[in-house]
Coordinates of C-alpha atoms in Angstrom, one line a residue:
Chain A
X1 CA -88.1 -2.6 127.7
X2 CA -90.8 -5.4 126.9
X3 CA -94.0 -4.5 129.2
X4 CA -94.1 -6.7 132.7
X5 CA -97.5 -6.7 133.8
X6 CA -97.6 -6.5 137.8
X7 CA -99.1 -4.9 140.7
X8 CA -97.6 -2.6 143.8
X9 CA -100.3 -3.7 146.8
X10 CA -100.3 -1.7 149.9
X11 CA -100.9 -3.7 152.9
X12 CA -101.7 -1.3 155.1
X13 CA -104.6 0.2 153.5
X14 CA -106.3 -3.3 153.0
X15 CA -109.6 -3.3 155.2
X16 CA -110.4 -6.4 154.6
X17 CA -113.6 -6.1 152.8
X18 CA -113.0 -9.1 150.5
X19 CA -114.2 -7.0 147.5
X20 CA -111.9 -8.1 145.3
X21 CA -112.2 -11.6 146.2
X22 CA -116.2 -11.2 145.4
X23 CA -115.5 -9.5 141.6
X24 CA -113.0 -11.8 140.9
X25 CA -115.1 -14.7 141.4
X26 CA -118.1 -12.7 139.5
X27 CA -115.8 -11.4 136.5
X28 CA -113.8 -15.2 135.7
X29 CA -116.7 -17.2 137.1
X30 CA -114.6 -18.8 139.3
X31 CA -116.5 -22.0 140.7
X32 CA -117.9 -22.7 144.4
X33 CA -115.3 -23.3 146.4
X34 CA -112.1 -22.3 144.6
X35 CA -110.7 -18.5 144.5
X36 CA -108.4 -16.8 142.4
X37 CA -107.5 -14.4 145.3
X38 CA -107.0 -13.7 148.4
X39 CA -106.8 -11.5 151.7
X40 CA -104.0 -13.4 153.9
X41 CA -104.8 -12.2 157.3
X42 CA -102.4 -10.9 160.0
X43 CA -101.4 -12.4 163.7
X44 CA -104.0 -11.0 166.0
X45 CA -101.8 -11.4 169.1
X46 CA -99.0 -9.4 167.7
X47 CA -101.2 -7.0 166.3
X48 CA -103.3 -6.4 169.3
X49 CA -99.3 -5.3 170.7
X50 CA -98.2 -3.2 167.6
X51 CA -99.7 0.3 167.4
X52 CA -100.1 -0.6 163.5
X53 CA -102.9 -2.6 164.0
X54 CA -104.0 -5.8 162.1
X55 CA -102.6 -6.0 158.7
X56 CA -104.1 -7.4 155.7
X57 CA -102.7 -8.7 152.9
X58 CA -104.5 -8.8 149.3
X59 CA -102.6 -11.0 146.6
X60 CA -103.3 -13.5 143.5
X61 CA -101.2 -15.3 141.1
X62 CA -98.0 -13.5 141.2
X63 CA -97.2 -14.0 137.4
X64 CA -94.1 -15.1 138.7
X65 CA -90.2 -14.3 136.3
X66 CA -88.8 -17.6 137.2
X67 CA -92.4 -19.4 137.4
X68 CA -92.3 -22.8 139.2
X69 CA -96.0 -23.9 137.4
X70 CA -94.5 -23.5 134.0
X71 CA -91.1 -25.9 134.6
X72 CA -93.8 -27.9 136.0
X73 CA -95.8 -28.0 132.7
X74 CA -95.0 -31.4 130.2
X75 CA -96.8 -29.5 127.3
X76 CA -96.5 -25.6 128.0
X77 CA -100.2 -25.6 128.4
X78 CA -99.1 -22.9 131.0
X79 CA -96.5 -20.5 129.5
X80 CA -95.0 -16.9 130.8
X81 CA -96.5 -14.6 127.9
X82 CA -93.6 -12.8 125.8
X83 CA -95.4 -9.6 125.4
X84 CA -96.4 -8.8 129.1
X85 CA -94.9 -11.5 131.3
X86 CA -98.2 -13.0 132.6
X87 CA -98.8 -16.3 132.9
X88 CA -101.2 -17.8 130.9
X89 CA -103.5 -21.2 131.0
X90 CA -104.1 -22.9 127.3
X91 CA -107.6 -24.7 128.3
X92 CA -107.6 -26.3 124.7
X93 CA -103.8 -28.1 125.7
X94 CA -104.4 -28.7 129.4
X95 CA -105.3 -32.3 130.6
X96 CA -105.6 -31.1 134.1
X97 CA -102.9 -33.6 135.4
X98 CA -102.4 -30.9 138.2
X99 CA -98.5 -30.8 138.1
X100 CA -98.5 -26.9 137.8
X101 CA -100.8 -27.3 141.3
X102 CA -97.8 -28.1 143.2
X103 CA -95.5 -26.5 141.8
X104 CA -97.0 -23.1 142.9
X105 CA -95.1 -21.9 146.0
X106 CA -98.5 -19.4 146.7
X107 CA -101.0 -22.2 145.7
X108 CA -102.6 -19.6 143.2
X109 CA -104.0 -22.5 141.4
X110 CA -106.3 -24.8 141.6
X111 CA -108.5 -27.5 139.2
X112 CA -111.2 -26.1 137.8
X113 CA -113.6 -29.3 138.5
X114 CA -116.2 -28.8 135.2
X115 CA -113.4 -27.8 132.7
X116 CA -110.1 -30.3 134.6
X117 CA -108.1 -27.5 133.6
X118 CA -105.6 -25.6 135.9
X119 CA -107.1 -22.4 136.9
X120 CA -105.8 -19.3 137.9
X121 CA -105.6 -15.1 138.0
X122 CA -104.5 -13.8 134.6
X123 CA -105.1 -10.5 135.8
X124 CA -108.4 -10.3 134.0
X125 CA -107.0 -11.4 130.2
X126 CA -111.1 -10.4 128.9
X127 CA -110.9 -7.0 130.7
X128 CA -107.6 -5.9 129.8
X129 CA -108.5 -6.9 125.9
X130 CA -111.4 -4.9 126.4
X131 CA -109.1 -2.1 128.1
X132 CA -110.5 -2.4 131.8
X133 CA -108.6 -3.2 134.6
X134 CA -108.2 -6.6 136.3
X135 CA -111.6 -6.7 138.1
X136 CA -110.4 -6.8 141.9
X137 CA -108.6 -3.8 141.4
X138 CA -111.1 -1.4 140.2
X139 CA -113.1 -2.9 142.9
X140 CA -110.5 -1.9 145.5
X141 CA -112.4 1.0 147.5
X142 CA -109.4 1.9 149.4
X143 CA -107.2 1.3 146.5
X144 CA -104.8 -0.8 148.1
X145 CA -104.0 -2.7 144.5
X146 CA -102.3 -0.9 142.1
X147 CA -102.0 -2.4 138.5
X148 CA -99.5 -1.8 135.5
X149 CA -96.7 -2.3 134.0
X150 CA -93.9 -2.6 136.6
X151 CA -91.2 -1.4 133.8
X152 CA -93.0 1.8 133.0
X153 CA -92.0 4.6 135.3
X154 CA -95.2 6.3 134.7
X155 CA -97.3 3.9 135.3
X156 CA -99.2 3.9 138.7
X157 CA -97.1 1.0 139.4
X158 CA -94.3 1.7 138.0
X159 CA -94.3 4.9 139.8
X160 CA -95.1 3.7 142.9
X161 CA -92.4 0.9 142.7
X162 CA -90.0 3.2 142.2
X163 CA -91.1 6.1 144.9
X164 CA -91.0 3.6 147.9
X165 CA -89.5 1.0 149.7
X166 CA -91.5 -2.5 148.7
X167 CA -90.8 -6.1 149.3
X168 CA -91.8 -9.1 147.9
X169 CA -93.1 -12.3 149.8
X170 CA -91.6 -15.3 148.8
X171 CA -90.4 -18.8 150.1
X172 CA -86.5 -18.8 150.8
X173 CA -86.4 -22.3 149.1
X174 CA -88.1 -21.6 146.1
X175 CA -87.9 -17.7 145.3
X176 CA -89.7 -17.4 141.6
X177 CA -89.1 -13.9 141.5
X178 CA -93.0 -12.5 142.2
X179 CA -94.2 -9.5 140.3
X180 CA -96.6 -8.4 143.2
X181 CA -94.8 -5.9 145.3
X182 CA -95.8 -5.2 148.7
X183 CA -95.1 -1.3 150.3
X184 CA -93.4 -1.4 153.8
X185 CA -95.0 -4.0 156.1
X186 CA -96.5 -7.1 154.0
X187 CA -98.3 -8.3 157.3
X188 CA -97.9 -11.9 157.3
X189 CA -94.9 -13.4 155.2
X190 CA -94.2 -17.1 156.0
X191 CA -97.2 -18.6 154.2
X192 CA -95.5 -19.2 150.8
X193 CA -95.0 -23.1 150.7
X194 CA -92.1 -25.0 148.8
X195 CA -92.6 -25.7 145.1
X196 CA -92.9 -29.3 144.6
X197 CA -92.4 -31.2 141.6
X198 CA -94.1 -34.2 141.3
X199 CA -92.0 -37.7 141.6
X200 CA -92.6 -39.0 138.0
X201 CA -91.8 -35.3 136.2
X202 CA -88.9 -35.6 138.7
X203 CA -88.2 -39.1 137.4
X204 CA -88.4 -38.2 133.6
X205 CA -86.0 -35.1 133.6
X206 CA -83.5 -37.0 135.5
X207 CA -83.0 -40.3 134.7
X208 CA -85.8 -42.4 132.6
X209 CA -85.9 -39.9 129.4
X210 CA -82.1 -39.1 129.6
X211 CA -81.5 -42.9 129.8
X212 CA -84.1 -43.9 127.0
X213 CA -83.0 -41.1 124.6
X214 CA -79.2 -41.9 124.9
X215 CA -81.2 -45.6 123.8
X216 CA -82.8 -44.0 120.7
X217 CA -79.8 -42.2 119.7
X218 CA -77.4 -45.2 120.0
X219 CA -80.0 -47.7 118.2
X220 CA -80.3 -44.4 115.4
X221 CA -76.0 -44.5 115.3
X222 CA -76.3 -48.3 114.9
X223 CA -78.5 -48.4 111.8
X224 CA -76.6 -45.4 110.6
X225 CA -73.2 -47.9 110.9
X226 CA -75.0 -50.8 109.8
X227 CA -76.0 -48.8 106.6
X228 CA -72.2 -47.6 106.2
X229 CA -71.0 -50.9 106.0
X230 CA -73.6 -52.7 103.8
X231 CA -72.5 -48.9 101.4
X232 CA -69.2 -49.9 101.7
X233 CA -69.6 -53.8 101.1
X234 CA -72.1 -53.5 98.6
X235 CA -74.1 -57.0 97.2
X236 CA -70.3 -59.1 98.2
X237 CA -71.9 -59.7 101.7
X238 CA -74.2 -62.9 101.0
X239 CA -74.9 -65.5 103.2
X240 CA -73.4 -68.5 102.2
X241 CA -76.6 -70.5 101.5
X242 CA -77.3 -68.0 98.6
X243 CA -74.6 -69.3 96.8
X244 CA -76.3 -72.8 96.9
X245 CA -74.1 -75.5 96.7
X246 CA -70.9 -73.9 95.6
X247 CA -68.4 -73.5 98.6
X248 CA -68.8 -70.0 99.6
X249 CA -65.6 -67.8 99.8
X250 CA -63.7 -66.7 96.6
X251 CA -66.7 -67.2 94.1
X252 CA -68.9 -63.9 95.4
X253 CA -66.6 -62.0 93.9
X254 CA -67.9 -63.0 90.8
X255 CA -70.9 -60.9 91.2
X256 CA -68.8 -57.8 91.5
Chain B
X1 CA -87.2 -80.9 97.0
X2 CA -85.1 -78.2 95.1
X3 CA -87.3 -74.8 94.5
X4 CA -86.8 -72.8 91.3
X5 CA -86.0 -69.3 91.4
X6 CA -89.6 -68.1 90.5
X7 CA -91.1 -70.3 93.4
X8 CA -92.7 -68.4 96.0
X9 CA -95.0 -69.1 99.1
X10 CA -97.7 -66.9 100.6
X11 CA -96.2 -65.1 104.1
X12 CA -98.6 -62.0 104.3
X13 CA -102.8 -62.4 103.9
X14 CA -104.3 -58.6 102.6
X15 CA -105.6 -58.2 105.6
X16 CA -102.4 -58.6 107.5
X17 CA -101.0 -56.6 104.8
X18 CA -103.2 -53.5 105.4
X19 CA -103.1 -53.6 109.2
X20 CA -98.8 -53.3 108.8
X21 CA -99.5 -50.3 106.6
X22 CA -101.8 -48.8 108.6
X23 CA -100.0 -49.3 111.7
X24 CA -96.8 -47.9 110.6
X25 CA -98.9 -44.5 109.8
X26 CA -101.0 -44.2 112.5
X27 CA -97.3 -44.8 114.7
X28 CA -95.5 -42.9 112.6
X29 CA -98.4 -39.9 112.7
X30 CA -98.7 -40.5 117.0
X31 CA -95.0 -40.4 117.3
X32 CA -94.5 -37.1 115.6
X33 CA -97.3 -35.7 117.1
X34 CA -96.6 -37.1 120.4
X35 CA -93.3 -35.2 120.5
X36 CA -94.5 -31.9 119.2
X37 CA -97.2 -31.9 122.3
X38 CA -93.4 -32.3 124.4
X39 CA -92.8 -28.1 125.1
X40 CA -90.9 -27.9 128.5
X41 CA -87.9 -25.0 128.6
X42 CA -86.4 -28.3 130.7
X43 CA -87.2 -30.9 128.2
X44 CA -87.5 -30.5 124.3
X45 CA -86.4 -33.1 123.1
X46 CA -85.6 -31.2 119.7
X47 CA -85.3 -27.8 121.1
X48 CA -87.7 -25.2 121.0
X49 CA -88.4 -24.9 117.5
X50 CA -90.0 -28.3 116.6
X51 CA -93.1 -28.4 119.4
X52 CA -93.4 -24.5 117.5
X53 CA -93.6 -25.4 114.5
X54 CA -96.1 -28.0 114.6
X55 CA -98.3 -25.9 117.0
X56 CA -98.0 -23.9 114.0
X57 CA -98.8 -26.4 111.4
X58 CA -101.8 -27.4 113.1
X59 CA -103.4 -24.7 114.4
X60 CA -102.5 -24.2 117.9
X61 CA -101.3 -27.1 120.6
X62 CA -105.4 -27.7 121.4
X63 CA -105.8 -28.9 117.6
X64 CA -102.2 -30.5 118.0
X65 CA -103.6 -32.5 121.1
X66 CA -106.7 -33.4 119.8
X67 CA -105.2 -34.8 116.0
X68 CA -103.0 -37.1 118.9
X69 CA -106.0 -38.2 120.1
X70 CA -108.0 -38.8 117.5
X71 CA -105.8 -40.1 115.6
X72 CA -104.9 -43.1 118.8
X73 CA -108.5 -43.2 119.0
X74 CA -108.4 -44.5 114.9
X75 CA -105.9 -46.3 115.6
X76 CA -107.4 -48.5 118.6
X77 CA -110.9 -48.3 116.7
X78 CA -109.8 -50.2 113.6
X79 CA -107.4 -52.5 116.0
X80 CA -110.3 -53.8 117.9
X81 CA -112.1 -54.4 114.8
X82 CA -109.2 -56.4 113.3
X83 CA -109.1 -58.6 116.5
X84 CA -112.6 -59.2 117.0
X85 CA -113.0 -60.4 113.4
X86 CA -109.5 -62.0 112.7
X87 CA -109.2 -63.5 116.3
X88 CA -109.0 -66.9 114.8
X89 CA -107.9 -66.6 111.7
X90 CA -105.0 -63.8 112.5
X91 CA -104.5 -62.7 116.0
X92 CA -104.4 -66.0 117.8
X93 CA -101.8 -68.1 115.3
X94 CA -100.3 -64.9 115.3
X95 CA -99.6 -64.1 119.1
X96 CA -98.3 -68.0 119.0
X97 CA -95.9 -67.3 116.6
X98 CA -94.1 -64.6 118.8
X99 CA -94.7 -66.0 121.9
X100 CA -92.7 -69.7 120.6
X101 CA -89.6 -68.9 122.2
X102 CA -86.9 -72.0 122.5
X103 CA -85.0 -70.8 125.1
X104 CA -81.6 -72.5 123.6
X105 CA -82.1 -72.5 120.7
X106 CA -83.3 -68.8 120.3
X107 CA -80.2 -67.6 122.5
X108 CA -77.7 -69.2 120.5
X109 CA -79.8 -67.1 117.3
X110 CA -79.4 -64.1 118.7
X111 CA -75.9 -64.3 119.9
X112 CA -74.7 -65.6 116.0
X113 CA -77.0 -63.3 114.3
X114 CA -75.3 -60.5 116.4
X115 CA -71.6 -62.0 115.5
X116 CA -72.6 -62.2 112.0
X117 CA -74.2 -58.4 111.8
X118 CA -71.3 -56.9 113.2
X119 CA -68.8 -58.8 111.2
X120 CA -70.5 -59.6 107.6
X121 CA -70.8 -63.7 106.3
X122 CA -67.6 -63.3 104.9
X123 CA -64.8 -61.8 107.8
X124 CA -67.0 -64.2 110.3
X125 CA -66.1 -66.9 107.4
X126 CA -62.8 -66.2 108.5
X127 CA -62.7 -65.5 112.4
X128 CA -65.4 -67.8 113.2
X129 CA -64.5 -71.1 111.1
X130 CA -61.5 -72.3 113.4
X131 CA -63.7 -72.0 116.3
X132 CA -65.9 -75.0 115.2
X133 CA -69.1 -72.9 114.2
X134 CA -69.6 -73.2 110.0
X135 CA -71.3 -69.7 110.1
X136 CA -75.0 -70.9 109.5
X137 CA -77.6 -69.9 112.3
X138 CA -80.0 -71.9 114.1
X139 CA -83.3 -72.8 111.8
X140 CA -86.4 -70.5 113.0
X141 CA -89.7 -70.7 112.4
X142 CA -92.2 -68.5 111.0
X143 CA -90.1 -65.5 112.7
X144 CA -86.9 -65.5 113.7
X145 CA -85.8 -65.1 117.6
X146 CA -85.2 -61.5 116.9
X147 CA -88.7 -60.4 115.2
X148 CA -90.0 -62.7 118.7
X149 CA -88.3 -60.5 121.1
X150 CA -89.0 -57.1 119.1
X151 CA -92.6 -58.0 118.4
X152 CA -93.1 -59.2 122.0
X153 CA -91.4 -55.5 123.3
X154 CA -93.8 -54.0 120.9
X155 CA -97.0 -55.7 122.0
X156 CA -96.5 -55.0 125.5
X157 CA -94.5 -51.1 124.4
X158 CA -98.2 -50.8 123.0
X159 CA -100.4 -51.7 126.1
X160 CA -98.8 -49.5 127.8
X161 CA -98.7 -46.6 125.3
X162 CA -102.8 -47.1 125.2
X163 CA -103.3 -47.4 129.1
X164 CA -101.4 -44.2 130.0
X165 CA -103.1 -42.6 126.7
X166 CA -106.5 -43.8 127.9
X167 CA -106.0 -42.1 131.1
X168 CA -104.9 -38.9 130.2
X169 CA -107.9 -38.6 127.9
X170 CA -109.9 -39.5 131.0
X171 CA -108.2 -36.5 133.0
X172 CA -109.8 -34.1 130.2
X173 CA -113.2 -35.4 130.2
X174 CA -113.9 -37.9 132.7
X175 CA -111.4 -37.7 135.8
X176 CA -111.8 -35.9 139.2
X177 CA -108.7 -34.7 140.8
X178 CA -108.3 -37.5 142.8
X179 CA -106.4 -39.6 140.0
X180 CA -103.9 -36.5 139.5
X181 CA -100.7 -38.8 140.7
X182 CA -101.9 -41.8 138.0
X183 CA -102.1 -38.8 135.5
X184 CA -98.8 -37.9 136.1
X185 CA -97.5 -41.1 136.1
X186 CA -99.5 -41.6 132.8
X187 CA -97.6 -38.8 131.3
X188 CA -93.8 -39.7 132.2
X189 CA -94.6 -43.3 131.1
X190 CA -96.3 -42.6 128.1
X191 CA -93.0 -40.8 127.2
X192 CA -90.8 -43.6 128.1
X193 CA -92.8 -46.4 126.4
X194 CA -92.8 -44.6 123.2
X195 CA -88.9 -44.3 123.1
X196 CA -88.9 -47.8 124.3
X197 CA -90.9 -49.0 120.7
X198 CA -89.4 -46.4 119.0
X199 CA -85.8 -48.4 119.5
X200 CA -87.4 -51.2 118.5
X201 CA -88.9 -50.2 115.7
X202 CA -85.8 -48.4 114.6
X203 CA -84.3 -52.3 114.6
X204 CA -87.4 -53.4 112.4
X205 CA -87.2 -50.9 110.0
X206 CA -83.3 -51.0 109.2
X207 CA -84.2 -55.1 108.7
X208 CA -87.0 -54.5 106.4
X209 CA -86.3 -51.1 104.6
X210 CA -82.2 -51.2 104.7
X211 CA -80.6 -54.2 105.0
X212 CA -80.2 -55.9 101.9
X213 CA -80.5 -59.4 102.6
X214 CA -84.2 -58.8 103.9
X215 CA -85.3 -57.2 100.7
X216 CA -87.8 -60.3 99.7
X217 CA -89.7 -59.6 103.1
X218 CA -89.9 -55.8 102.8
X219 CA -91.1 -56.6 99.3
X220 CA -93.5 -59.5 101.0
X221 CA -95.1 -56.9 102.3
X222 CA -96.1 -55.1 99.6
X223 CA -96.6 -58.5 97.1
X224 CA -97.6 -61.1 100.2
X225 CA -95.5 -63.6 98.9
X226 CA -91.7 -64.1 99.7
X227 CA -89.4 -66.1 97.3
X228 CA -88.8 -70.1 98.5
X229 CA -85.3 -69.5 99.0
X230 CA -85.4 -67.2 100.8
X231 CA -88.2 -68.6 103.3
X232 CA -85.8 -71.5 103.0
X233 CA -82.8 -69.9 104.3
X234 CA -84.4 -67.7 106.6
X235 CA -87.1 -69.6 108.3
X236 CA -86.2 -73.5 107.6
X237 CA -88.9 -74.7 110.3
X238 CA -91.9 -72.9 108.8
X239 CA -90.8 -73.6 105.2
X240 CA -90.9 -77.0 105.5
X241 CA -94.1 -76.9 107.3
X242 CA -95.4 -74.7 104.2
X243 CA -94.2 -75.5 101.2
X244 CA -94.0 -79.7 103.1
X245 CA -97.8 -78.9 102.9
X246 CA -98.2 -77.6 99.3
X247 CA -96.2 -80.4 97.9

């Protein structure tokens, strides 16, 4: 089975320390103001009645199976990788037109503003290629992020995925199928947003490019029947000035 | 006046000449590349495989992106050049030419020349005769109601193409994220107005490069002259202002 790259977060052993928020920003030198991360934090009221306590809940770009970001993509400048299922950013091909922004029901992304690229957690690309582990989570003190590949039994993930009960947080309208599992209580849940695509990628796929490709291809079937027929009626087919003077009809056959 | 066969009258200057060539490669080149930069599991125009294989070809969809670009930014380079020093002598008489429509008269053109495609001088010799109408079209000018329309699409097909290209290459280098909706807009339109001229230009190059009764002007382009019958035939108005002048 082809390796899915995930992680198995439990949210009851998050303190809160926003640790891997601070090496994430250090290890991808994510600008002022923009995060690649997060700690989503708990109702207080209904904590300060539950004998769990507040609960907090770390996450990041959720390398989704069914990712919204990457329909929303024109040039598959963001694409799901084949060989680990993360999705990936291609700076070089971006323009920044922020249609993947949207689209993201967890708003994982954001513009970078020096580089107008999209921008987002690719669960440390650099330090996996250099066989480390996505920053935040060998930051983790309490080690409430667990990394791997979800298909692997033996992995830490894998194995914790499979020992316990774990949900996923998603938005009922748009459910991209997350790879970030959370064990028993996720703490808060409703946050995910619907994925929107934007009007004019709304406009394209459904009726301007349908309706001016069915225009190419008839236009393409007409010059293919117009060069049928002048095949099939050869040099006969003359306007009648060419045959100067002569009245046009039976002579043209003369040519043949 | 009766021409002999050999006469000839000039339609095409070598500048005018070059800037067709050129034009048809650089659109030819934009187009191709255009569509391999088009990789969406939703769109793909020509399935996954072409967008692929030109990724390939090139080096990656960053190198794709950036031969588009510099290749439009050729394009519009050697364009501006072209107007600012052939304004008089090229650009002006020729954005007259297209823009010289006769309502009536150009109408009635279309609508025979469409009759006459479709049905070939000879079975419209038939049909057509007992209806009053000898078969012979309306005389044109230095183009025809057809190039007007098609060149007119094309000019205004190619404003657009440049605007929304201008401002996409903005949202790489120049653009905060404030413009994102004109962006996306950009990049729908873009799309739209190159299949729009792409149509057209399917028209224009079936005339010139296929149909056989417009062989002297495909080869006009290549000799910049076209034969006096066939300017005669084809464009009776500007023929007798030419060849009227000459004599």
């Amino acid at each position: 089975m082809a390796v899915k790259l995930g992680m198995v977060i439990d949210a009851a052993s998050c303190i809160d320390c926003k640790g891997c928020q601070a090496a994430c920003k250090v290890a991808n030198q994510v600008p002022d103001g923009h995060w690649r991360n997060w700690i989503k934090r708990g109702d207080e009221e209904k904590a300060a009645l539950d004998r769990q306590g507040l609960r907090f809940q770390p996450g990041n770009c959720m390398q989704c199976d069914k990712p919204t970001c990457v329909a929303a993509c024109p040039t598959g400048a963001t694409y799901k990788e084949a060989k680990d299922g993360v999705v990936r950013i291609d700076r070089e091909l971006c323009i920044g037109c922020g249609q993947c922004l949207a689209a993201c029901p967890y708003q994982a992304r954001y513009r970078h503003p020096q580089l107008r690229v999209a921008d987002k957690c690719d669960f440390c690309a650099e330090r996996r290629a250099a066989g480390l582990q996505p920053a935040c989570v060998d930051t983790c003190p309490t080690k409430a992020r667990v990394f791997g590949d979800l298909n692997d039994p033996d992995s830490p993930a894998g194995r914790l995925l499979r020992g316990k009960a774990s949900v996923q947080v998603v938005n009922q309208q748009s459910n991209t199928d997350p790879n970030l599992y959370y064990l028993g209580d996720p703490g808060p849940a409703d946050w995910p947003v619907q994925a929107k695509m934007p009007t004019p990628w709304q406009f394209w796929k459904s009726l301007g490019g349908p309706a001016l490709e069915a225009l190419v291809g008839l236009t393409g079937l007409g010059v293919i029947a117009m060069y049928g027929r002048q095949l099939i009626l050869g040099d006969h087919d003359q306007p009648p000035e060419h045959a100067s003077g002569h009245p046009e009809g039976g002579d043209h056959d003369q040519h043949a | 006046m009766t021409s002999t066969p050999e006469a000839s009258l000039r339609r095409h200057t070598k500048a005018g000449m070059f800037m067709h060539w050129f034009n048809a490669a650089c659109w030819l080149f934009l187009l191709c590349t255009g569509l391999g930069l088009i990789d969406n599991p939703e769109l793909r125009p020509f399935g996954p495989g072409y967008p692929a294989a030109l990724r390939g070809l090139f080096g990656g969809g960053g190198n794709l992106l950036l031969a588009h670009w510099l290749a439009a930014l050729l394009w519009l380079a050697v364009w501006a050049g072209f107007i600012v020093f052939y304004l008089t002598r090229h650009v002006i008489p020729f954005l007259r030419q297209v823009a010289a429509i006769q309502v009536r008269r150009d109408l009635e053109w279309m609508l025979k020349k469409q009759i006459q495609m479709m049905l070939g001088y000879r079975l419209m010799a038939v049909l057509v005769k007992p209806l009053g109408w000898d078969g012979s079209l309306p005389e044109q000018e230095y183009y025809n109601a057809g190039q007007k329309l098609a060149a007119q699409g094309i000019i205004a097909g190619a404003l657009v193409l440049v605007a929304t290209g201008l401002l996409m290459l903005a949202s790489k280098y120049l653009l905060g994220p404030g413009w994102a909706s004109l962006v996306q807009w950009s990049i729908t339109i873009h799309y739209l107005a190159a299949l729009f001229t792409t149509v057209l230009l399917l028209v224009h190059v079936y005339m010139a490069a296929i149909s056989r009764e417009e062989r002297p002007a495909f080869i006009s382009m290549f000799t910049g002259k076209v034969p006096a019958d066939y300017a005669k035939h084809h464009h009776k108005l500007w023929y007798d202002q030419a060849a009227g002048g000459d004599a």
